[in-house]
PDB file of C-alpha atoms in Angstrom:
ATOM      1  CA  VAL A   1       0.009   0.005   0.003  1.00 76.00           C
ATOM      2  CA  THR A   2       2.739   2.408   0.956  1.00 80.00           C
ATOM      3  CA  ALA A   3       4.650   1.728  -2.301  1.00 83.00           C
ATOM      4  CA  LEU A   4       1.557   2.226  -4.370  1.00 87.00           C
ATOM      5  CA  MET A   5       0.948   5.611  -2.701  1.00 85.00           C
ATOM      6  CA  TRP A   6       4.465   6.680  -3.616  1.00 79.00           C
ATOM      7  CA  ILE A   7       3.946   5.654  -7.197  1.00 83.00           C
ATOM      8  CA  TYR A   8       0.657   7.544  -7.436  1.00 85.00           C
ATOM      9  CA  LEU A   9       2.192  10.634  -5.813  1.00 81.00           C
ATOM     10  CA  LEU A  10       5.308  10.646  -7.990  1.00 82.00           C
ATOM     11  CA  PRO A  11       4.188  13.773  -9.939  1.00 81.00           C
ATOM     12  CA  TYR A  12       3.937  15.674  -6.648  1.00 76.00           C
ATOM     13  CA  MET A  13       7.393  14.698  -5.331  1.00 75.00           C
ATOM     14  CA  SER A  14       8.743  18.150  -5.778  1.00 76.00           C
ATOM     15  CA  ILE A  15       6.859  19.162  -2.604  1.00 71.00           C
ATOM     16  CA  MET A  16       8.361  16.182  -0.806  1.00 67.00           C
ATOM     17  CA  THR A  17      11.987  17.440  -1.279  1.00 69.00           C
ATOM     18  CA  PRO A  18      12.168  19.104   2.177  1.00 68.00           C
ATOM     19  CA  THR A  19      10.782  16.089   3.934  1.00 70.00           C
ATOM     20  CA  PRO A  20      13.272  14.965   6.600  1.00 76.00           C
ATOM     21  CA  LYS A  21      15.211  11.824   6.011  1.00 76.00           C
ATOM     22  CA  ALA A  22      13.930  10.402   9.330  1.00 74.00           C
ATOM     23  CA  CYS A  23      10.371  10.628   8.117  1.00 80.00           C
ATOM     24  CA  LEU A  24      11.214   8.856   4.861  1.00 79.00           C
ATOM     25  CA  SER A  25      13.106   6.184   6.765  1.00 80.00           C
ATOM     26  CA  ALA A  26      10.030   5.580   9.011  1.00 82.00           C
ATOM     27  CA  ILE A  27       7.850   5.142   5.926  1.00 84.00           C
ATOM     28  CA  ILE A  28      10.267   2.609   4.427  1.00 84.00           C
ATOM     29  CA  LEU A  29      10.712   0.797   7.721  1.00 82.00           C
ATOM     30  CA  SER A  30       6.903   0.546   8.134  1.00 86.00           C
ATOM     31  CA  ALA A  31       6.801  -1.308   4.826  1.00 86.00           C
ATOM     32  CA  VAL A  32       9.365  -3.964   5.869  1.00 85.00           C
ATOM     33  CA  ILE A  33       8.966  -4.131   9.688  1.00 86.00           C
ATOM     34  CA  LYS A  34       7.460  -7.624   9.611  1.00 85.00           C
ATOM     35  CA  SER A  35      10.488  -9.092   7.839  1.00 82.00           C
ATOM     36  CA  VAL A  36      12.833  -7.182  10.125  1.00 78.00           C
ATOM     37  CA  VAL A  37      11.214  -8.366  13.349  1.00 84.00           C
ATOM     38  CA  TYR A  38      10.807 -12.014  12.240  1.00 87.00           C
ATOM     39  CA  PRO A  39      13.318 -12.806   9.495  1.00 85.00           C
ATOM     40  CA  LYS A  40      11.953 -16.273   8.621  1.00 88.00           C
ATOM     41  CA  ASP A  41      14.382 -16.767   5.663  1.00 86.00           C
ATOM     42  CA  LEU A  42      17.353 -16.182   8.023  1.00 86.00           C
ATOM     43  CA  ILE A  43      15.842 -18.405  10.727  1.00 88.00           C
ATOM     44  CA  ASN A  44      15.261 -21.279   8.250  1.00 91.00           C
ATOM     45  CA  ALA A  45      18.766 -21.082   6.740  1.00 89.00           C
ATOM     46  CA  LYS A  46      21.054 -24.109   7.249  1.00 91.00           C
ATOM     47  CA  GLY A  47      24.757 -24.838   6.799  1.00 89.00           C
ATOM     48  CA  ALA A  48      26.764 -22.432   4.709  1.00 89.00           C
ATOM     49  CA  ASP A  49      23.656 -20.339   3.959  1.00 90.00           C
ATOM     50  CA  PHE A  50      23.244 -19.833   7.724  1.00 92.00           C
ATOM     51  CA  VAL A  51      26.691 -18.404   8.123  1.00 91.00           C
ATOM     52  CA  ILE A  52      26.582 -16.222   4.995  1.00 92.00           C
ATOM     53  CA  SER A  53      23.086 -14.837   5.647  1.00 91.00           C
ATOM     54  CA  TRP A  54      23.526 -14.101   9.338  1.00 92.00           C
ATOM     55  CA  GLY A  55      27.033 -12.797   8.754  1.00 93.00           C
ATOM     56  CA  THR A  56      25.789 -10.413   6.113  1.00 92.00           C
ATOM     57  CA  GLY A  57      22.815  -9.288   8.227  1.00 89.00           C
ATOM     58  CA  ILE A  58      24.986  -8.583  11.269  1.00 92.00           C
ATOM     59  CA  ALA A  59      27.677  -6.785   9.254  1.00 93.00           C
ATOM     60  CA  THR A  60      24.966  -4.649   7.623  1.00 90.00           C
ATOM     61  CA  ALA A  61      23.435  -3.786  11.052  1.00 89.00           C
ATOM     62  CA  LEU A  62      26.759  -2.857  12.507  1.00 93.00           C
ATOM     63  CA  THR A  63      28.231  -0.919   9.573  1.00 92.00           C
ATOM     64  CA  SER A  64      26.470   0.344   6.501  1.00 90.00           C
ATOM     65  CA  PRO A  65      24.467  -1.400   3.768  1.00 87.00           C
ATOM     66  CA  THR A  66      27.316  -1.098   1.363  1.00 91.00           C
ATOM     67  CA  LEU A  67      29.914  -2.561   3.686  1.00 93.00           C
ATOM     68  CA  GLY A  68      27.489  -5.274   4.875  1.00 91.00           C
ATOM     69  CA  PHE A  69      26.796  -6.343   1.318  1.00 93.00           C
ATOM     70  CA  GLY A  70      30.598  -6.428   0.626  1.00 94.00           C
ATOM     71  CA  MET A  71      31.109  -8.555   3.711  1.00 94.00           C
ATOM     72  CA  GLY A  72      28.334 -10.882   2.438  1.00 93.00           C
ATOM     73  CA  ILE A  73      30.066 -11.323  -0.858  1.00 95.00           C
ATOM     74  CA  ILE A  74      33.397 -11.970   0.795  1.00 95.00           C
ATOM     75  CA  LEU A  75      31.749 -14.574   3.071  1.00 94.00           C
ATOM     76  CA  ALA A  76      30.058 -16.281   0.130  1.00 93.00           C
ATOM     77  CA  VAL A  77      33.306 -16.459  -1.859  1.00 94.00           C
ATOM     78  CA  VAL A  78      35.406 -17.715   1.137  1.00 94.00           C
ATOM     79  CA  ILE A  79      32.784 -20.276   2.225  1.00 92.00           C
ATOM     80  CA  GLY A  80      32.129 -21.340  -1.272  1.00 87.00           C
ATOM     81  CA  THR A  81      35.879 -21.823  -1.924  1.00 87.00           C
ATOM     82  CA  VAL A  82      36.374 -23.749   1.354  1.00 86.00           C
ATOM     83  CA  ALA A  83      33.247 -25.957   0.819  1.00 78.00           C
ATOM     84  CA  GLY A  84      34.152 -26.564  -2.824  1.00 75.00           C
ATOM     85  CA  SER A  85      37.737 -27.498  -2.119  1.00 69.00           C
ATOM     86  CA  GLY A  86      36.813 -30.755  -0.383  1.00 62.00           C
ATOM     87  CA  LYS A  87      34.585 -32.052  -3.196  1.00 59.00           C
ATOM     88  CA  GLY A  88      37.157 -32.834  -5.846  1.00 54.00           C
ATOM     89  CA  ASP A  89      39.849 -34.497  -3.639  1.00 53.00           C
ATOM     90  CA  LYS A  90      38.699 -38.087  -4.026  1.00 55.00           C
ATOM     91  CA  LYS A  91      39.582 -39.870  -7.265  1.00 54.00           C
ATOM     92  CA  LYS A  92      37.120 -42.159  -8.859  1.00 54.00           C
ATOM     93  CA  THR A  93      38.263 -45.694  -9.570  1.00 55.00           C
ATOM     94  CA  ALA A  94      36.698 -47.970 -12.183  1.00 51.00           C
TER      95      ALA A  94
END
């Protein structure tokens, strides 16, 4: 509902320019509060996905979205490399 209101009010955004950032943040937060309070995708994650998703979420909460996203990419590459290195070690015999 909030997103649709913004789309419909797009022609009138010039009057929204002086709106404080805190007010706009509150509007955005109200749209995603349910997922923030109960992050079911993070709770249901298992294995490497658990480490990557929670690591990214915590890094984002403690730093900034850009740094948190970067930490998530680093975690995914490192964990993917470590998890992938053990798969090709065994040789197949016929």
